GROMACS .gro file of C-alpha atoms in nm:
model
  342
    1MET     CA    1  -4.431  -1.220  -1.554
    2ASN     CA    2  -4.340  -1.567  -1.430
    3MET     CA    3  -4.283  -1.691  -1.078
    4LYS     CA    4  -3.914  -1.602  -1.090
    5ASN     CA    5  -3.992  -1.243  -1.194
    6ILE     CA    6  -4.233  -1.198  -0.904
    7LEU     CA    7  -4.049  -1.383  -0.630
    8GLY     CA    8  -3.687  -1.322  -0.729
    9THR     CA    9  -3.607  -1.694  -0.700
   10ASP     CA   10  -3.635  -2.010  -0.909
   11LEU     CA   11  -3.964  -2.180  -0.827
   12LYS     CA   12  -4.053  -2.490  -1.027
   13CYS     CA   13  -4.420  -2.571  -1.062
   14CYS     CA   14  -4.614  -2.895  -1.064
   15GLY     CA   15  -4.830  -2.816  -1.366
   16THR     CA   16  -4.758  -2.869  -1.731
   17LYS     CA   17  -4.756  -2.494  -1.813
   18PRO     CA   18  -4.566  -2.202  -1.662
   19MET     CA   19  -4.755  -2.095  -1.355
   20THR     CA   20  -4.829  -1.733  -1.274
   21GLY     CA   21  -4.945  -1.605  -0.939
   22TYR     CA   22  -4.832  -1.425  -0.627
   23PHE     CA   23  -4.669  -1.531  -0.305
   24ARG     CA   24  -4.837  -1.465   0.026
   25ASP     CA   25  -4.798  -1.615   0.373
   26GLY     CA   26  -4.628  -1.927   0.242
   27PHE     CA   27  -4.889  -1.990  -0.027
   28CYS     CA   28  -4.936  -1.892  -0.387
   29ARG     CA   29  -5.274  -1.852  -0.555
   30THR     CA   30  -5.240  -1.916  -0.926
   31THR     CA   31  -5.423  -1.708  -1.182
   32GLU     CA   32  -5.389  -1.941  -1.480
   33THR     CA   33  -5.310  -2.308  -1.448
   34ASP     CA   34  -5.458  -2.422  -1.121
   35ARG     CA   35  -5.814  -2.289  -1.146
   36GLY     CA   36  -5.780  -2.063  -0.848
   37ARG     CA   37  -5.679  -2.326  -0.594
   38HIS     CA   38  -5.409  -2.258  -0.340
   39VAL     CA   39  -5.057  -2.370  -0.418
   40VAL     CA   40  -4.781  -2.438  -0.168
   41ALA     CA   41  -4.430  -2.310  -0.226
   42CYS     CA   42  -4.194  -2.555  -0.061
   43ILE     CA   43  -3.840  -2.687  -0.053
   44VAL     CA   44  -3.822  -3.050  -0.163
   45ASP     CA   45  -3.656  -3.317   0.050
   46GLU     CA   46  -3.585  -3.688  -0.022
   47LYS     CA   47  -3.893  -3.829   0.154
   48PHE     CA   48  -4.128  -3.583  -0.008
   49LEU     CA   49  -3.978  -3.644  -0.352
   50HIS     CA   50  -4.008  -4.023  -0.309
   51PHE     CA   51  -4.370  -3.991  -0.201
   52THR     CA   52  -4.473  -3.775  -0.494
   53ARG     CA   53  -4.299  -4.001  -0.745
   54GLN     CA   54  -4.452  -4.312  -0.590
   55LYS     CA   55  -4.797  -4.152  -0.621
   56GLY     CA   56  -4.721  -4.074  -0.985
   57ASN     CA   57  -4.613  -4.432  -1.055
   58ASP     CA   58  -4.930  -4.570  -0.896
   59LEU     CA   59  -5.139  -4.408  -1.168
   60SER     CA   60  -5.202  -4.561  -1.507
   61SER     CA   61  -5.043  -4.257  -1.670
   62PRO     CA   62  -4.789  -4.010  -1.529
   63ASN     CA   63  -4.964  -3.727  -1.343
   64PRO     CA   64  -4.782  -3.394  -1.362
   65MET     CA   65  -4.938  -3.290  -1.030
   66TYR     CA   66  -4.729  -3.565  -0.865
   67ASN     CA   67  -4.438  -3.627  -1.100
   68PHE     CA   68  -4.207  -3.348  -1.210
   69PRO     CA   69  -3.910  -3.462  -1.424
   70GLY     CA   70  -3.575  -3.329  -1.308
   71LEU     CA   71  -3.696  -3.236  -0.958
   72LYS     CA   72  -3.429  -3.297  -0.695
   73PRO     CA   73  -3.392  -3.248  -0.319
   74GLY     CA   74  -3.330  -2.886  -0.225
   75ASP     CA   75  -3.530  -2.744  -0.516
   76ASN     CA   76  -3.790  -2.478  -0.458
   77TRP     CA   77  -4.117  -2.624  -0.581
   78CYS     CA   78  -4.475  -2.510  -0.625
   79LEU     CA   79  -4.758  -2.762  -0.604
   80CYS     CA   80  -5.129  -2.781  -0.528
   81GLN     CA   81  -5.216  -2.747  -0.163
   82ASP     CA   82  -5.427  -3.063  -0.161
   83ARG     CA   83  -5.129  -3.266  -0.289
   84TRP     CA   84  -4.905  -3.115  -0.023
   85ASN     CA   85  -5.170  -3.180   0.243
   86GLU     CA   86  -5.195  -3.542   0.130
   87ALA     CA   87  -4.821  -3.588   0.170
   88PHE     CA   88  -4.830  -3.415   0.509
   89ASN     CA   89  -5.114  -3.644   0.625
   90ASN     CA   90  -4.899  -3.941   0.525
   91GLY     CA   91  -4.624  -3.825   0.757
   92ILE     CA   92  -4.419  -3.658   0.485
   93LYS     CA   93  -4.305  -3.310   0.585
   94THR     CA   94  -4.116  -3.049   0.390
   95LYS     CA   95  -4.018  -2.693   0.454
   96VAL     CA   96  -4.272  -2.438   0.333
   97ILE     CA   97  -4.111  -2.121   0.207
   98LYS     CA   98  -4.234  -1.840   0.431
   99ASN     CA   99  -4.008  -1.548   0.352
  100LEU     CA  100  -3.877  -1.486   0.004
  101LYS     CA  101  -3.633  -1.197  -0.006
  102ILE     CA  102  -3.719  -0.891  -0.212
  103ASP     CA  103  -3.440  -0.641  -0.279
  104SER     CA  104  -3.537  -0.323  -0.095
  105GLN     CA  105  -3.361  -0.098  -0.351
  106LEU     CA  106  -3.248   0.126  -0.064
  107ASN     CA  107  -2.933   0.338  -0.083
  108PRO     CA  108  -2.723   0.271   0.231
  109ASN     CA  109  -2.554   0.611   0.196
  110TYR     CA  110  -2.886   0.781   0.272
  111ASN     CA  111  -2.932   0.723   0.645
  112PHE     CA  112  -3.036   0.916   0.955
  113ASN     CA  113  -2.675   0.957   1.071
  114ASN     CA  114  -2.595   1.193   0.785
  115PHE     CA  115  -2.939   1.355   0.759
  116LEU     CA  116  -2.874   1.651   0.988
  117GLU     CA  117  -3.163   1.802   1.179
  118GLY     CA  118  -3.246   2.172   1.167
  119ASP     CA  119  -3.547   2.399   1.190
  120SER     CA  120  -3.610   2.346   0.819
  121ASN     CA  121  -3.657   1.971   0.844
  122ARG     CA  122  -3.729   1.892   1.209
  123LEU     CA  123  -4.092   1.789   1.165
  124ALA     CA  124  -4.024   1.565   0.864
  125ARG     CA  125  -3.717   1.404   1.021
  126SER     CA  126  -3.888   1.343   1.357
  127ALA     CA  127  -4.195   1.195   1.189
  128GLY     CA  128  -3.978   0.977   0.967
  129TYR     CA  129  -3.782   0.850   1.266
  130ALA     CA  130  -4.105   0.773   1.453
  131VAL     CA  131  -4.238   0.580   1.153
  132SER     CA  132  -3.915   0.382   1.129
  133ASN     CA  133  -3.953   0.274   1.492
  134ARG     CA  134  -4.319   0.172   1.453
  135PRO     CA  135  -4.397   0.113   1.084
  136GLY     CA  136  -4.773   0.103   1.037
  137GLY     CA  137  -4.820   0.176   1.405
  138THR     CA  138  -4.834   0.555   1.409
  139SER     CA  139  -5.090   0.804   1.282
  140PHE     CA  140  -4.833   0.909   1.020
  141ASN     CA  141  -4.962   0.668   0.757
  142PRO     CA  142  -4.907   0.762   0.491
  143LEU     CA  143  -4.613   0.987   0.564
  144LEU     CA  144  -4.584   1.229   0.273
  145ILE     CA  145  -4.260   1.427   0.258
  146PHE     CA  146  -4.268   1.721   0.021
  147GLY     CA  147  -4.038   2.004  -0.075
  148GLY     CA  148  -3.827   2.154  -0.353
  149VAL     CA  149  -3.544   1.996  -0.548
  150GLY     CA  150  -3.234   1.891  -0.354
  151LEU     CA  151  -3.373   1.935  -0.003
  152GLY     CA  152  -3.337   1.570   0.103
  153LYS     CA  153  -3.668   1.399   0.025
  154THR     CA  154  -3.505   1.091  -0.128
  155HIS     CA  155  -3.243   1.086   0.147
  156LEU     CA  156  -3.504   1.090   0.423
  157ALA     CA  157  -3.724   0.830   0.252
  158ASN     CA  158  -3.428   0.593   0.223
  159ALA     CA  159  -3.324   0.661   0.583
  160ILE     CA  160  -3.669   0.553   0.701
  161GLY     CA  161  -3.646   0.230   0.503
  162ILE     CA  162  -3.291   0.154   0.620
  163ASN     CA  163  -3.383   0.207   0.985
  164ILE     CA  164  -3.684  -0.023   0.948
  165LYS     CA  165  -3.471  -0.295   0.789
  166GLN     CA  166  -3.225  -0.270   1.077
  167LYS     CA  167  -3.491  -0.283   1.348
  168PHE     CA  168  -3.732  -0.522   1.175
  169PRO     CA  169  -3.527  -0.746   0.942
  170ASP     CA  170  -3.826  -0.971   0.867
  171LYS     CA  171  -4.028  -0.686   0.719
  172THR     CA  172  -4.038  -0.650   0.342
  173VAL     CA  173  -3.937  -0.295   0.252
  174LEU     CA  174  -3.938  -0.163  -0.103
  175TYR     CA  175  -3.820   0.174  -0.232
  176ILE     CA  176  -3.921   0.264  -0.587
  177SER     CA  177  -3.959   0.580  -0.789
  178ALA     CA  178  -4.304   0.668  -0.917
  179GLU     CA  179  -4.162   0.667  -1.269
  180LYS     CA  180  -4.035   0.309  -1.239
  181PHE     CA  181  -4.362   0.201  -1.075
  182THR     CA  182  -4.549   0.345  -1.374
  183GLN     CA  183  -4.319   0.168  -1.619
  184GLN     CA  184  -4.374  -0.163  -1.441
  185TYR     CA  185  -4.749  -0.112  -1.452
  186ILE     CA  186  -4.749  -0.034  -1.825
  187GLU     CA  187  -4.542  -0.348  -1.887
  188SER     CA  188  -4.784  -0.560  -1.683
  189VAL     CA  189  -5.077  -0.435  -1.891
  190LYS     CA  190  -4.893  -0.518  -2.212
  191LYS     CA  191  -4.828  -0.872  -2.087
  192ASN     CA  192  -5.181  -0.913  -1.952
  193ASN     CA  193  -5.071  -0.974  -1.593
  194ARG     CA  194  -5.199  -0.663  -1.417
  195ASN     CA  195  -5.331  -0.878  -1.130
  196ASP     CA  196  -4.984  -1.022  -1.071
  197PHE     CA  197  -4.848  -0.667  -1.053
  198ILE     CA  198  -5.109  -0.570  -0.790
  199HIS     CA  199  -5.059  -0.890  -0.592
  200PHE     CA  200  -4.682  -0.840  -0.579
  201TYR     CA  201  -4.716  -0.492  -0.428
  202GLN     CA  202  -4.971  -0.623  -0.176
  203LEU     CA  203  -4.687  -0.831  -0.028
  204ILE     CA  204  -4.490  -0.528   0.083
  205ASP     CA  205  -4.479  -0.429   0.451
  206VAL     CA  206  -4.328  -0.085   0.391
  207LEU     CA  207  -4.377   0.073   0.050
  208ILE     CA  208  -4.173   0.387  -0.025
  209ILE     CA  209  -4.260   0.570  -0.346
  210ASP     CA  210  -4.046   0.864  -0.452
  211ASP     CA  211  -4.187   1.157  -0.656
  212VAL     CA  212  -4.556   1.062  -0.655
  213GLN     CA  213  -4.631   1.380  -0.851
  214PHE     CA  214  -4.517   1.173  -1.150
  215PHE     CA  215  -4.856   0.997  -1.132
  216SER     CA  216  -5.021   1.320  -1.251
  217GLY     CA  217  -5.235   1.264  -1.558
  218LYS     CA  218  -5.176   0.887  -1.558
  219SER     CA  219  -5.520   0.751  -1.479
  220GLY     CA  220  -5.431   0.382  -1.512
  221THR     CA  221  -5.135   0.410  -1.276
  222GLN     CA  222  -5.343   0.611  -1.029
  223ASP     CA  223  -5.617   0.350  -1.035
  224VAL     CA  224  -5.384   0.058  -0.967
  225PHE     CA  225  -5.199   0.249  -0.695
  226PHE     CA  226  -5.532   0.339  -0.536
  227HIS     CA  227  -5.611  -0.032  -0.490
  228ILE     CA  228  -5.261  -0.114  -0.367
  229PHE     CA  229  -5.272   0.179  -0.124
  230ASN     CA  230  -5.607   0.067   0.018
  231HIS     CA  231  -5.492  -0.291   0.069
  232LEU     CA  232  -5.168  -0.195   0.242
  233HIS     CA  233  -5.327   0.071   0.462
  234GLN     CA  234  -5.615  -0.155   0.568
  235ASN     CA  235  -5.367  -0.426   0.664
  236GLY     CA  236  -5.153  -0.200   0.880
  237LYS     CA  237  -4.866  -0.166   0.634
  238GLN     CA  238  -4.665   0.155   0.614
  239LEU     CA  239  -4.662   0.391   0.315
  240VAL     CA  240  -4.399   0.663   0.271
  241LEU     CA  241  -4.438   0.902  -0.022
  242THR     CA  242  -4.233   1.195  -0.146
  243SER     CA  243  -4.339   1.478  -0.373
  244ASP     CA  244  -4.216   1.815  -0.492
  245LYS     CA  245  -4.560   1.958  -0.402
  246ALA     CA  246  -4.802   1.944  -0.113
  247PRO     CA  247  -5.118   1.739  -0.186
  248VAL     CA  248  -5.325   2.056  -0.217
  249ASP     CA  249  -5.100   2.176  -0.502
  250MET     CA  250  -5.088   1.851  -0.700
  251GLN     CA  251  -5.248   1.871  -1.042
  252GLU     CA  252  -5.426   1.595  -1.235
  253ILE     CA  253  -5.432   1.355  -0.941
  254GLU     CA  254  -5.769   1.194  -0.870
  255GLN     CA  255  -5.946   1.336  -0.567
  256ARG     CA  256  -5.992   0.993  -0.409
  257LEU     CA  257  -5.613   0.945  -0.416
  258LEU     CA  258  -5.539   1.294  -0.289
  259SER     CA  259  -5.774   1.239   0.003
  260ARG     CA  260  -5.574   0.929   0.098
  261PHE     CA  261  -5.248   1.121   0.080
  262LYS     CA  262  -5.399   1.344   0.350
  263TRP     CA  263  -5.494   1.058   0.584
  264GLY     CA  264  -5.158   1.069   0.759
  265LEU     CA  265  -4.903   1.348   0.787
  266SER     CA  266  -4.769   1.578   0.517
  267ALA     CA  267  -4.433   1.716   0.630
  268GLU     CA  268  -4.242   1.982   0.438
  269LEU     CA  269  -3.866   2.005   0.387
  270GLN     CA  270  -3.770   2.370   0.361
  271THR     CA  271  -3.451   2.545   0.256
  272PRO     CA  272  -3.194   2.495   0.536
  273ASP     CA  273  -3.097   2.800   0.742
  274TYR     CA  274  -2.740   2.928   0.775
  275GLU     CA  275  -2.656   2.728   1.089
  276THR     CA  276  -2.787   2.406   0.936
  277ARG     CA  277  -2.590   2.470   0.616
  278ILE     CA  278  -2.272   2.506   0.821
  279SER     CA  279  -2.347   2.174   0.996
  280ILE     CA  280  -2.410   2.005   0.659
  281VAL     CA  281  -2.074   2.126   0.521
  282LYS     CA  282  -1.884   2.018   0.833
  283ASN     CA  283  -2.055   1.678   0.832
  284LYS     CA  284  -1.966   1.625   0.467
  285LEU     CA  285  -1.602   1.717   0.528
  286ASN     CA  286  -1.585   1.494   0.836
  287ARG     CA  287  -1.728   1.194   0.645
  288ASP     CA  288  -1.470   1.240   0.370
  289GLY     CA  289  -1.181   1.302   0.608
  290VAL     CA  290  -1.105   1.649   0.472
  291GLU     CA  291  -0.996   1.952   0.673
  292MET     CA  292  -1.099   2.302   0.568
  293ASP     CA  293  -1.057   2.644   0.724
  294GLU     CA  294  -1.372   2.771   0.894
  295GLU     CA  295  -1.352   3.092   0.693
  296ILE     CA  296  -1.408   2.885   0.377
  297ILE     CA  297  -1.684   2.678   0.537
  298PHE     CA  298  -1.869   2.990   0.645
  299TYR     CA  299  -1.828   3.149   0.302
  300VAL     CA  300  -1.969   2.847   0.116
  301ALA     CA  301  -2.258   2.810   0.363
  302LYS     CA  302  -2.342   3.178   0.340
  303HIS     CA  303  -2.352   3.200  -0.038
  304ILE     CA  304  -2.514   2.869  -0.140
  305LYS     CA  305  -2.862   2.888   0.002
  306THR     CA  306  -3.093   2.708  -0.240
  307ASN     CA  307  -3.059   2.344  -0.145
  308VAL     CA  308  -2.846   2.075   0.017
  309ARG     CA  309  -2.752   1.912  -0.313
  310GLU     CA  310  -2.586   2.229  -0.446
  311LEU     CA  311  -2.416   2.288  -0.112
  312GLU     CA  312  -2.260   1.941  -0.106
  313GLY     CA  313  -2.180   1.975  -0.477
  314ALA     CA  314  -1.971   2.283  -0.405
  315ILE     CA  315  -1.775   2.098  -0.136
  316ILE     CA  316  -1.713   1.806  -0.372
  317SER     CA  317  -1.589   2.049  -0.639
  318LEU     CA  318  -1.350   2.209  -0.390
  319MET     CA  319  -1.212   1.872  -0.287
  320ALA     CA  320  -1.176   1.764  -0.652
  321GLN     CA  321  -0.989   2.084  -0.746
  322SER     CA  322  -0.758   2.036  -0.451
  323SER     CA  323  -0.692   1.668  -0.525
  324PHE     CA  324  -0.667   1.657  -0.904
  325ASN     CA  325  -0.509   1.997  -0.969
  326ARG     CA  326  -0.289   1.987  -0.659
  327LYS     CA  327  -0.429   2.315  -0.534
  328ASN     CA  328  -0.476   2.423  -0.176
  329ILE     CA  329  -0.833   2.496  -0.076
  330THR     CA  330  -0.828   2.871  -0.036
  331ILE     CA  331  -1.095   3.138  -0.002
  332ASP     CA  332  -1.019   3.251  -0.360
  333LEU     CA  333  -1.077   2.900  -0.493
  334ALA     CA  334  -1.399   2.880  -0.289
  335LYS     CA  335  -1.519   3.207  -0.448
  336VAL     CA  336  -1.459   3.065  -0.797
  337ILE     CA  337  -1.650   2.744  -0.714
  338VAL     CA  338  -1.938   2.931  -0.551
  339ASP     CA  339  -1.970   3.165  -0.849
  340HIS     CA  340  -1.982   2.863  -1.077
  341GLU     CA  341  -2.243   2.684  -0.863
  342SER     CA  342  -2.464   2.993  -0.818
   0.00000   0.00000   0.00000
């Protein structure tokens, strides 16, 4: 894992070897080439470049800590803090990189506008909305959303992240599945850069992990997440977790991690009631600009009860049949689709 992997940007370094480390508050502490000293990530300008090259030429032999071949104004650069301080004390100033952008991995289609509230999800939705208005500032930390398949856990988790990004654009939000998190961890162990992996996740202001039950039985992943969780929580960062089970029902998860899952609020998403299912169908039709007789809407909502995903899937099937096969959406067609979905 090099600097580009961690930061998502090209960052040249002042040493002779590739530099590994993590970015935090405008500085980067290396783990390999700089013996633990702080390193400054900066954007080079003409004066700064001239100063560093002049310092390199003053020495009997070229010093890589001052002279980097191919460096040009506008480059992102990484150099020892004492070298940067020396330049600064000589009146040479350059822009220190403060905020490197990390892709949030959020799905913009999953937002609060199309996550309809009902008795089955009111607590979870209200808590999620509160968290999105004050990330890290409520007692709902972590917020653990749990429930069966297709009830909207991923949707709500993304909606929280999207709302935070809109209200607090400077905050670093990251959505990731527990499976992908585990894969990244395994890869970091193989490449002997576990610390870089931990340090990267300690940068996040709002960490959203989907399907944490996937951590079951994976002791290494649980251990590393335990340390990341502690760091983020102690520093007032927000954690949002989803699971198909309540913490009390999770198997093969360490007790110390389960206890932390219970620090905040565990909110359940239940099967939507009839009225909410009608609202979901109408909202879906409205978003797609499709008209449908209420008799058909009521029939679909009445007979597909298990989850939101199957309900919306039935509506999509009806629209597809109508569009591709040039059929009118009738009650008979709805009965065929419902029988197929059930």
